Coordinates of N, CA and C in Angstrom, one line a residue:
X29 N 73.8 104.7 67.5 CA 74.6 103.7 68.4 C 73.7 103.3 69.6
X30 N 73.9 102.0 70.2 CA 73.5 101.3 71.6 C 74.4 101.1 72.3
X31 N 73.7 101.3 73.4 CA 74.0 100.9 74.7 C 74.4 99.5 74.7
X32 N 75.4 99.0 74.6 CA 76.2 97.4 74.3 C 76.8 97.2 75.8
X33 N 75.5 96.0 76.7 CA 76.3 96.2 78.1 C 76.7 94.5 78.3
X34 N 77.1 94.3 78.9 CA 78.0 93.0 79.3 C 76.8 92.4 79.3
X35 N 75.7 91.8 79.5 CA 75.0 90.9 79.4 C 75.1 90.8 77.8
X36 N 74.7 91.8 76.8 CA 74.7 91.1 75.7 C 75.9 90.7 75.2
X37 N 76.9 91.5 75.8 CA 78.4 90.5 75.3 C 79.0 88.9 75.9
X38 N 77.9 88.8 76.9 CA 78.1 87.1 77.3 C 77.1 86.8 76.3
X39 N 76.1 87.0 75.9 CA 75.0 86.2 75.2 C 75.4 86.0 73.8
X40 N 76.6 86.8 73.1 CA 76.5 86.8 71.9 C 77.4 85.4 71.5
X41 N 76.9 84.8 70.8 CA 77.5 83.9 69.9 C 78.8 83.9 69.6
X42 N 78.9 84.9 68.9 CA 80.5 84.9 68.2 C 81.5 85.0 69.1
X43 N 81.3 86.0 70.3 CA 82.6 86.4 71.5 C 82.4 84.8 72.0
X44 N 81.3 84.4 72.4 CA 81.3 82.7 72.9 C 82.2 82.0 72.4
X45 N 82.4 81.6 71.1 CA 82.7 81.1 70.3 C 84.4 81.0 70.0
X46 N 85.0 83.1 70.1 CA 86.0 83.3 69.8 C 86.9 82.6 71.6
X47 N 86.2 82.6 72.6 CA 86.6 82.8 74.0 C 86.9 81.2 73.9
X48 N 85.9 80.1 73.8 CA 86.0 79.5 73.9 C 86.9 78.8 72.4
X49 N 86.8 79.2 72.0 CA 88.6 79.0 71.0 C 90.1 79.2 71.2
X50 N 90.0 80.4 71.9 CA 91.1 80.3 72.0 C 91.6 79.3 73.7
X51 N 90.4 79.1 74.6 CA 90.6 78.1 75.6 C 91.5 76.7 74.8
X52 N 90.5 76.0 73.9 CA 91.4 75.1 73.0 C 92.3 75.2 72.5
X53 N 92.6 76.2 71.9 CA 93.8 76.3 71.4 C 95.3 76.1 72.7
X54 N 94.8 77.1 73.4 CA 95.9 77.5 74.7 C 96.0 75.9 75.0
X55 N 95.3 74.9 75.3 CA 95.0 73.3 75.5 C 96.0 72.6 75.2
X56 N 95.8 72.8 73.8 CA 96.6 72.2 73.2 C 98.4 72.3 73.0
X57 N 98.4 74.0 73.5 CA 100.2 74.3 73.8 C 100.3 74.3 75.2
X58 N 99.4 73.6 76.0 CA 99.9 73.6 76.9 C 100.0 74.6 78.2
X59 N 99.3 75.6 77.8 CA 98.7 76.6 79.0 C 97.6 76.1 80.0
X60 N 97.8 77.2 80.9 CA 96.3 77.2 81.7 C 95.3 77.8 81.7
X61 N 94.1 77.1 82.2 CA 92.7 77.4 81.4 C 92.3 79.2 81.9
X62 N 91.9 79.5 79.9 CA 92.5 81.1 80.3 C 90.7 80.8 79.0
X63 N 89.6 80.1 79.9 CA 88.0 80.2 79.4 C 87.1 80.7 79.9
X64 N 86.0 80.2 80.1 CA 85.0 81.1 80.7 C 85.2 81.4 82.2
X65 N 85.9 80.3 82.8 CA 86.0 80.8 84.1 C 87.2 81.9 84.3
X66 N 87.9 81.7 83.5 CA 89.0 83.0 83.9 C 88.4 84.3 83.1
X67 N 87.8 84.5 81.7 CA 87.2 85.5 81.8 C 86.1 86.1 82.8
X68 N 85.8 85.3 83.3 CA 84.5 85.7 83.9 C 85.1 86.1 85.4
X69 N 86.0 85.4 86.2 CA 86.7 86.2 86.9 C 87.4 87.6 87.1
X70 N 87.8 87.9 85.5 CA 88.3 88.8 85.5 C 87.3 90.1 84.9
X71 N 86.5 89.4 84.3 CA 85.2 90.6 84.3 C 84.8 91.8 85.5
X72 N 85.1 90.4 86.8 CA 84.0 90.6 87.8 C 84.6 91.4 88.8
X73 N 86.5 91.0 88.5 CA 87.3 91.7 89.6 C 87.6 93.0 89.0
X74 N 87.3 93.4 87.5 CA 87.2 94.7 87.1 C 86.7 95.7 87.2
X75 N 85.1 95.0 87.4 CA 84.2 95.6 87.7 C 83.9 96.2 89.3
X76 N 84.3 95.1 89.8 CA 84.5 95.4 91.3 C 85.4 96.5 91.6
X77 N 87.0 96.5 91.4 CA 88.3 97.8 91.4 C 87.2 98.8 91.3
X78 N 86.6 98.6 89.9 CA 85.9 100.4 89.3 C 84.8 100.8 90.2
X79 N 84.7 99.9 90.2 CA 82.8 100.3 91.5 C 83.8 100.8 92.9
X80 N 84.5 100.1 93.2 CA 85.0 100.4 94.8 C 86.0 101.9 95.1
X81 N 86.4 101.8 93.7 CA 87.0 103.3 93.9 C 86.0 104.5 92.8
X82 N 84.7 103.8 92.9 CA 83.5 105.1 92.7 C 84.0 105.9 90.9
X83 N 84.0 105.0 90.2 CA 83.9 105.2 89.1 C 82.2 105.3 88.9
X84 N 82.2 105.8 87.5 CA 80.1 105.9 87.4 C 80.4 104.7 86.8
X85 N 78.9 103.9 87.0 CA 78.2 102.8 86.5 C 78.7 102.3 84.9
X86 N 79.1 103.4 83.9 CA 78.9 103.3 82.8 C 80.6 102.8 82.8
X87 N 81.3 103.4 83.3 CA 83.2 103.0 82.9 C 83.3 101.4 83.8
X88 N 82.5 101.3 85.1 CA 82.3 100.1 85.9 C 81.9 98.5 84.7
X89 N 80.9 99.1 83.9 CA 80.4 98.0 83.1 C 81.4 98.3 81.7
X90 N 82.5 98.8 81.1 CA 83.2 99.1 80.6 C 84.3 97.9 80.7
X91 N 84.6 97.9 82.1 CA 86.0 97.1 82.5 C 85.4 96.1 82.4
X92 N 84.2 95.3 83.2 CA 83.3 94.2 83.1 C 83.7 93.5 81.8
X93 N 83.1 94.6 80.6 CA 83.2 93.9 79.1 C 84.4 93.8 78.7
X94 N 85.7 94.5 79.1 CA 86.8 94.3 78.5 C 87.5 93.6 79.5
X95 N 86.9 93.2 80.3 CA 87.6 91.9 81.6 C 87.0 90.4 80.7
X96 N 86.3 90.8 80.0 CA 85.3 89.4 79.6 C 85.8 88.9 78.3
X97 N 86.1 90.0 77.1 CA 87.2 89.9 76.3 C 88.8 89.7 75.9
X98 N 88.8 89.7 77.0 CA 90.5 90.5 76.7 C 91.1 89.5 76.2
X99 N 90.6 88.0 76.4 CA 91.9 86.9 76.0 C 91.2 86.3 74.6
X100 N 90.8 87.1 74.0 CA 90.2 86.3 72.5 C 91.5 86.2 71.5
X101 N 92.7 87.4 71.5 CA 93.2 87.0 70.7 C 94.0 85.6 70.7
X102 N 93.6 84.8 71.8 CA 94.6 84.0 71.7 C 93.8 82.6 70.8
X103 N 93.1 83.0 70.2 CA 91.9 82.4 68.7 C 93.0 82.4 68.0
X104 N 93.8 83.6 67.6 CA 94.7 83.4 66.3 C 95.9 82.4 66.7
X105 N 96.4 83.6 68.1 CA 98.0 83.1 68.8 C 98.1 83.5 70.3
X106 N 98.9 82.7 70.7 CA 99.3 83.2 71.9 C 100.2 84.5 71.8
X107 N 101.2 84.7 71.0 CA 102.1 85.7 70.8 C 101.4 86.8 70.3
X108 N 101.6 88.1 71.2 CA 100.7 89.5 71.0 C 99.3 89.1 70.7
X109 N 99.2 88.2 72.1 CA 97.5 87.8 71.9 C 96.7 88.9 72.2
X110 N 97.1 90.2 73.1 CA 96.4 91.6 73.1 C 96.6 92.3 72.2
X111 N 97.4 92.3 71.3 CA 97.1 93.6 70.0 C 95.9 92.6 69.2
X112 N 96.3 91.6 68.9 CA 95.2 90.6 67.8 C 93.9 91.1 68.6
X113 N 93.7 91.1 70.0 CA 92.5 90.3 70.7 C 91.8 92.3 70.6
X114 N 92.7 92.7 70.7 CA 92.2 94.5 70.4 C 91.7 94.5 68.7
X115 N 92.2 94.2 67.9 CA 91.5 94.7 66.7 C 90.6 93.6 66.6
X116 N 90.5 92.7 66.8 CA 89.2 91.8 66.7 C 87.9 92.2 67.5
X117 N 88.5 92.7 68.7 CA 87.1 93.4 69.3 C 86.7 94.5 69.1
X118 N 87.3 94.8 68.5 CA 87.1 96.9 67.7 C 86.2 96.6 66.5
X119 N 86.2 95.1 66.1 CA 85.3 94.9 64.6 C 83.6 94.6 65.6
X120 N 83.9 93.6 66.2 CA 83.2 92.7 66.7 C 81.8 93.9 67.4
X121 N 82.8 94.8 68.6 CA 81.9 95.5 69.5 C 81.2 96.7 68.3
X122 N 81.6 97.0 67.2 CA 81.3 98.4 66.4 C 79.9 97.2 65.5
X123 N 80.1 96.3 64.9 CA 79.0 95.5 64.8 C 78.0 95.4 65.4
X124 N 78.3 95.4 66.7 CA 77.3 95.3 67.3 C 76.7 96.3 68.0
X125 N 77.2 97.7 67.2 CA 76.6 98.7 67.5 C 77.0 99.7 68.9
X126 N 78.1 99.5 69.7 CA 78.8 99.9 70.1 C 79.2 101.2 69.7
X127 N 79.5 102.1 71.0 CA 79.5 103.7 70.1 C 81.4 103.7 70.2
X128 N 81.9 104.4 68.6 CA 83.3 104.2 68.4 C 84.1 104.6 70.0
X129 N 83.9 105.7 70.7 CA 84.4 106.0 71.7 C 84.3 105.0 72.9
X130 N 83.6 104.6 72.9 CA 83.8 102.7 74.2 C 84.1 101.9 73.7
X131 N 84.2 101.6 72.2 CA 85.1 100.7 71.8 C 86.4 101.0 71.7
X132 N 86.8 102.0 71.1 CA 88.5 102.5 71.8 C 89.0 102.0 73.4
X133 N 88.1 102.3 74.5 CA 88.4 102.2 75.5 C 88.5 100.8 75.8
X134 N 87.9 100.3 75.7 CA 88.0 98.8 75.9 C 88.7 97.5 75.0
X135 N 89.2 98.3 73.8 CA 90.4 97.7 72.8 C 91.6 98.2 73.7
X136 N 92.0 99.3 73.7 CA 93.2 99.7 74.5 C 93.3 99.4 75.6
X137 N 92.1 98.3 76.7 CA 92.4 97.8 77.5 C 92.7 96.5 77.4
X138 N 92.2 96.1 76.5 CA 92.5 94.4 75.7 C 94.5 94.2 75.0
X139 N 94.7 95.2 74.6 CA 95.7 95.3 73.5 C 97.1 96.0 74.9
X140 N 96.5 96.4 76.2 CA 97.8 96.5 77.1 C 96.9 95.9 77.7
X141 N 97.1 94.8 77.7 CA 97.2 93.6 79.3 C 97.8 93.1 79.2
X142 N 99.1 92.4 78.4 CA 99.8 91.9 78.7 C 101.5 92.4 79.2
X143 N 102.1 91.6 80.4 CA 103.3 92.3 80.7 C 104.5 92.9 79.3
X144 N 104.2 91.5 78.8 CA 105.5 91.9 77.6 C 105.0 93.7 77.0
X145 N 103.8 93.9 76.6 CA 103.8 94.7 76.1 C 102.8 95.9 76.5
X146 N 102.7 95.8 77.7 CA 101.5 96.8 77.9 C 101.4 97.8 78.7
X147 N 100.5 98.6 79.1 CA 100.9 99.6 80.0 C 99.2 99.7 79.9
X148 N 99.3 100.1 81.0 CA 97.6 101.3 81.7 C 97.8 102.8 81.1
X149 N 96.8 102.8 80.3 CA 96.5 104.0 79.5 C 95.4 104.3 79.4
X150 N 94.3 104.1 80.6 CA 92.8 104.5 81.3 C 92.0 103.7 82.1
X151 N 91.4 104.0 83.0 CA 91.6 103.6 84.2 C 90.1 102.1 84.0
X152 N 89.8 101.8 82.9 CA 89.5 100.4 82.5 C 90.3 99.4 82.0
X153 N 91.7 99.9 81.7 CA 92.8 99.7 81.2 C 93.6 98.8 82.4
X154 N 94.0 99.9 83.3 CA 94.2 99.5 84.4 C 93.2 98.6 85.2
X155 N 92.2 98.8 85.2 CA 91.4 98.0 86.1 C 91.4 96.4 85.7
X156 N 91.7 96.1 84.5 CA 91.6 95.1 83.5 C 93.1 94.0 83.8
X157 N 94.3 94.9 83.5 CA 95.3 94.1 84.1 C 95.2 93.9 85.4
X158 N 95.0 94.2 86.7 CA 95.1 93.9 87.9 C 94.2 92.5 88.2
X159 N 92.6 93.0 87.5 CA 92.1 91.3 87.8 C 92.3 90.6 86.8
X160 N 93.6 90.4 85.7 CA 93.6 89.5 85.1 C 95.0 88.7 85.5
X161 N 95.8 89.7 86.3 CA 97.3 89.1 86.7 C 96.9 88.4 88.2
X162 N 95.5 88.7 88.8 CA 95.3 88.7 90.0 C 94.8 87.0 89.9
X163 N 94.5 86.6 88.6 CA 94.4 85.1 88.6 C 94.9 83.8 88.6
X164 N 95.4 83.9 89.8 CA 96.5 82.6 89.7 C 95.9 81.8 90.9
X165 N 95.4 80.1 90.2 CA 94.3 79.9 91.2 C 94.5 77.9 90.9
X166 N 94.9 77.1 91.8 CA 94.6 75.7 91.7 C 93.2 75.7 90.7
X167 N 92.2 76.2 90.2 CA 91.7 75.7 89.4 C 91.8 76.3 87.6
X168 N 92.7 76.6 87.9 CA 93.7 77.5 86.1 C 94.1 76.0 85.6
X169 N 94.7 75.2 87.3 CA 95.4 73.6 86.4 C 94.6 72.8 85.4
X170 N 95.1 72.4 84.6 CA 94.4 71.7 83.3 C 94.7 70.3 84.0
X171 N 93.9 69.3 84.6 CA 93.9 68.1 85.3 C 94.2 67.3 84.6
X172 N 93.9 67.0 83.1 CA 94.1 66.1 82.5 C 95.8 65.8 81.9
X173 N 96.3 67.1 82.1 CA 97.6 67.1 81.8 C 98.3 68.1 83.0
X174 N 98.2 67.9 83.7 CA 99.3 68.4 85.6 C 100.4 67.8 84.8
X175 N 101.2 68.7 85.2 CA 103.0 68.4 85.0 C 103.4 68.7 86.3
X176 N 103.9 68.2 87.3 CA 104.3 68.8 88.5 C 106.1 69.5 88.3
X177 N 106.0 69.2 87.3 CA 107.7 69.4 86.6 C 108.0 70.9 85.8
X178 N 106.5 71.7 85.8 CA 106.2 72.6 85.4 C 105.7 73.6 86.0
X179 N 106.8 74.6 86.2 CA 106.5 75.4 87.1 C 105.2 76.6 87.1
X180 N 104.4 76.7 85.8 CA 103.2 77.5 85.9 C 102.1 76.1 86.4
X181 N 102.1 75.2 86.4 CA 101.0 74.0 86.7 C 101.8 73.9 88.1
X182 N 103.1 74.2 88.6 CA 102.9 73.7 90.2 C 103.1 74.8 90.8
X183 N 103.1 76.1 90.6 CA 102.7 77.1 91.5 C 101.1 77.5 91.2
X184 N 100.5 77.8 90.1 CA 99.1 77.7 90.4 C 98.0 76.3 91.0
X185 N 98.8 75.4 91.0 CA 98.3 73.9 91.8 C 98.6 74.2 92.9
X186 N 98.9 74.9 93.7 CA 99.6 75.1 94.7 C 98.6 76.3 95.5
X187 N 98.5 77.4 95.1 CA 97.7 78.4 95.1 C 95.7 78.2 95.8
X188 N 95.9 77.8 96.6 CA 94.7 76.8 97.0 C 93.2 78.2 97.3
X189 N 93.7 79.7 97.6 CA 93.1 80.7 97.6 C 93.6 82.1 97.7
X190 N 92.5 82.8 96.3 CA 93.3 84.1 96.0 C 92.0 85.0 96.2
X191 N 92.4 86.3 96.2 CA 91.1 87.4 96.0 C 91.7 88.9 96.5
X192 N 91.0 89.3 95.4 CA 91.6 91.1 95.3 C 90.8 91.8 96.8
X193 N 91.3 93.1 97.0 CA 90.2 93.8 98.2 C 90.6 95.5 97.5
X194 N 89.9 96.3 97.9 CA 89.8 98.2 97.7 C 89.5 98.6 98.9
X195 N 90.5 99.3 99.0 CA 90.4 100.1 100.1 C 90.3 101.4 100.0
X196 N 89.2 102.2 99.6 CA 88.4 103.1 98.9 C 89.2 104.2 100.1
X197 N 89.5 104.3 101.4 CA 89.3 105.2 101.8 C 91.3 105.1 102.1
X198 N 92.1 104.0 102.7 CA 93.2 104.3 102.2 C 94.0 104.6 100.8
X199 N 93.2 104.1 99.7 CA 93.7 104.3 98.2 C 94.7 102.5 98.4
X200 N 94.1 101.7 98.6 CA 95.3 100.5 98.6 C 94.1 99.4 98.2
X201 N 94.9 98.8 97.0 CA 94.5 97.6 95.9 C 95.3 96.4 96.9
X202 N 95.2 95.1 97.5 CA 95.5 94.5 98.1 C 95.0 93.0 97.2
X203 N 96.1 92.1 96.6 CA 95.7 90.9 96.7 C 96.3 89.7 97.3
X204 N 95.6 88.9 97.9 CA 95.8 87.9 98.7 C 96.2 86.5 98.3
X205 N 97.2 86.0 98.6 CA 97.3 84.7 97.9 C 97.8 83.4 98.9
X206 N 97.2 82.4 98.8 CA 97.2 81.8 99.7 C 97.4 80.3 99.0
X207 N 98.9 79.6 100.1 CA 99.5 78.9 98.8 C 99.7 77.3 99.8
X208 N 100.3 76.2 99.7 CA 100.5 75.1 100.5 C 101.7 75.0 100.0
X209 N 102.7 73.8 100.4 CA 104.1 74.1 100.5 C 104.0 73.2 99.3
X210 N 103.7 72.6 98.2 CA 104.0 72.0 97.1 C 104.5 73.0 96.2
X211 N 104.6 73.9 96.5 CA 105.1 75.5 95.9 C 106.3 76.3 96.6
X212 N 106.7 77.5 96.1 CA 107.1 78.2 97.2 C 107.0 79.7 96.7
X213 N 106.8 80.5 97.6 CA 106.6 81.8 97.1 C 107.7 82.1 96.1
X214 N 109.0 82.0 96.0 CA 110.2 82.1 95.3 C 109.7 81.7 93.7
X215 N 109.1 80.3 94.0 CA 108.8 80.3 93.0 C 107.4 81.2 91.6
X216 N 106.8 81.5 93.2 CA 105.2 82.8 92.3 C 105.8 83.5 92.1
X217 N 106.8 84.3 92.8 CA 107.4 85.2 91.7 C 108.7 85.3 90.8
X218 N 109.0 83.6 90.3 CA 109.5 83.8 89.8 C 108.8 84.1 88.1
X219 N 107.6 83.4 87.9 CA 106.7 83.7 87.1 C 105.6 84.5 86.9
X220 N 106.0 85.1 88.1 CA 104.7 86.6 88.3 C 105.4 87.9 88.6
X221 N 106.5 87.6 88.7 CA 107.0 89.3 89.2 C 107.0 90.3 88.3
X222 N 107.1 89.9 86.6 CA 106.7 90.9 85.8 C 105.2 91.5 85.9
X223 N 104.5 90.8 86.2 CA 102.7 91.0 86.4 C 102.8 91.8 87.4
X224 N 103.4 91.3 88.6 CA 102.8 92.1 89.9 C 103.5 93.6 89.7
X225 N 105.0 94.2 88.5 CA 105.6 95.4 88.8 C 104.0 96.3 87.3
X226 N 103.6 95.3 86.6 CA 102.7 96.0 86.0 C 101.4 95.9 86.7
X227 N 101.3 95.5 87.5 CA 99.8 95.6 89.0 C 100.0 96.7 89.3
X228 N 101.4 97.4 89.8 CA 101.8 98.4 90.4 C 101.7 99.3 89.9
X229 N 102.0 99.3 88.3 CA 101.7 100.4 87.7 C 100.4 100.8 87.8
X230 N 99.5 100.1 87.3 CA 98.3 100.1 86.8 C 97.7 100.7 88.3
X231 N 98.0 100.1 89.7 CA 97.6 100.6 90.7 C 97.7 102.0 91.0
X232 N 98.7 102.7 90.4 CA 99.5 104.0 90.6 C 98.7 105.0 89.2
X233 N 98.0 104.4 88.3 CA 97.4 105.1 87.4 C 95.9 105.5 88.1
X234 N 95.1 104.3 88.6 CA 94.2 104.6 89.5 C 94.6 105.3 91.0
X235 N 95.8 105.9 91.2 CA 95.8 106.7 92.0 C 95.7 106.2 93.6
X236 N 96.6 104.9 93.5 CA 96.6 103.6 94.6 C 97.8 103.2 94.9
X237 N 97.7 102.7 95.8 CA 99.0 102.2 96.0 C 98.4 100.6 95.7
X238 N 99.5 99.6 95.6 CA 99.2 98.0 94.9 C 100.2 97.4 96.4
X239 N 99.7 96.3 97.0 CA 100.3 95.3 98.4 C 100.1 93.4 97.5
X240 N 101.2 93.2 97.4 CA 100.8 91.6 97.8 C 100.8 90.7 98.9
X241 N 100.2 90.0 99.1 CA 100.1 89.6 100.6 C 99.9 88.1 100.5
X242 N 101.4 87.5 100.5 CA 101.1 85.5 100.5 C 101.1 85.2 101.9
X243 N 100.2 84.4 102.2 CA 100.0 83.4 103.2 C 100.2 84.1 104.2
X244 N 99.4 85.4 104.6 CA 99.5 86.6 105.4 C 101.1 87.1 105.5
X245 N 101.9 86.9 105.3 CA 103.5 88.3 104.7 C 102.9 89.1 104.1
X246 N 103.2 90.3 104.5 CA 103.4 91.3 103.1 C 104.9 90.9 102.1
X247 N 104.7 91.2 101.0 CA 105.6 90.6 100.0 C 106.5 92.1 99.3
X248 N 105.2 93.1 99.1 CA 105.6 94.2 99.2 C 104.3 95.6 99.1
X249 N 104.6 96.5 99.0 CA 103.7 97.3 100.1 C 104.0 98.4 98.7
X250 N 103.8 98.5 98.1 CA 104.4 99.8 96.6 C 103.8 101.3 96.8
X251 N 104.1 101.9 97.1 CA 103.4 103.3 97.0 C 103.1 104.4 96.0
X252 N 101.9 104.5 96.0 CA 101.7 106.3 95.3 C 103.1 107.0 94.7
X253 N 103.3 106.8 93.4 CA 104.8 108.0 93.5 C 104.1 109.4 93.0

């Protein structure tokens, strides 16, 4: 087996190929853009969580790759696009030589990210939902087709600046969202409250407390149980 690190999983062809497939697809039903820029966001805020709360180098570049994958299954469907997008990367990363035990870790972080179905079940796992629920950003909007009549295109249109923070020495995951009045907070959570109570989780597996914080309010402040 190799050492399979996130640079070669951006370079490869196929993950290219599967990532930017299922962007088109999602296009075409009408979602928001969930492609290179939202994988690559969520790579980065994975990697960041795991580095800041002093994970070693190796589980840090773990979350990285399964921040970079996670949305392939939506190649087949959007419906249980994390169980699809987990056995497709369990073929893909063992191909490419991937040792079976970091492939496990990084499927079962792909296959629970989503709220309908998922849970944090290791702390790449976790790290993986937090910067992928943590993306809700005016440039998710697909411009060519804005619905203002649509409430995930006019609360992320709205969303003008977001960004995670670690607070390594209180134990507190903090993300920031910062929005203009073409929205209303009422409305972010009326399509994010399931995400943010599985933020919470996932924050409480890494041994954290999870804060949201719009337009400087605290929203809510969850603690350690």
């Amino acid at each position: 087996m190799k050492k399979i690190t996130l640079k070669s999983v951006q370079e490869c062809l196929e993950i290219q190929t599967l990532i930017n497939s299922a962007n088109d697809n999602l296009e075409v039903m009408g979602y928001t853009e969930h492609g290179m820029r939202h994988v690559t966001y969520v790579s980065k805020n994975a990697e960041m969580i795991l580095k800041e709360l002093g994970y070693d180098e190796r589980i840090v570049e773990l979350g990285a790759i399964g921040g970079y994958m996670h949305d392939i299954g939506n190649m087949i469907n959007r419906h249980n696009h994390g169980l699809t997008g987990a056995l497709m990367a369990y073929e893909v990363l063992l191909r490419m030589g991937m040792s079976p035990d970091e492939v496990v870790k990084i499927t079962a972080a792909i296959g629970n990210h989503e709220e309908e179905n998922g849970t944090p079940v290791s702390e790449v796992s976790a790290a993986v939902i937090i910067a992928d629920k943590a993306d809700a950003h005016r440039t998710r909007v697909r411009r060519k087709s804005f619905d203002k009549n649509d409430i995930h295109d006019r609360v992320n249109n709205a969303i003008k600046k977001n960004f995670l923070t670690v607070d390594k020495e209180k134990k507190v995951i903090s993300l920031f969202i910062y929005m203009d009045k073409t929205s209303a907070i009422m409305e972010f959570l009326k399509i994010y409250l399931s995400r943010i109570i599985l933020c919470e989780k996932s924050a409480t597996f890494l041994k954290c407390s999870f804060e949201l914080v719009i337009n400087d309010k605290v929203i809510n402040r969850h603690s350690i149980q």
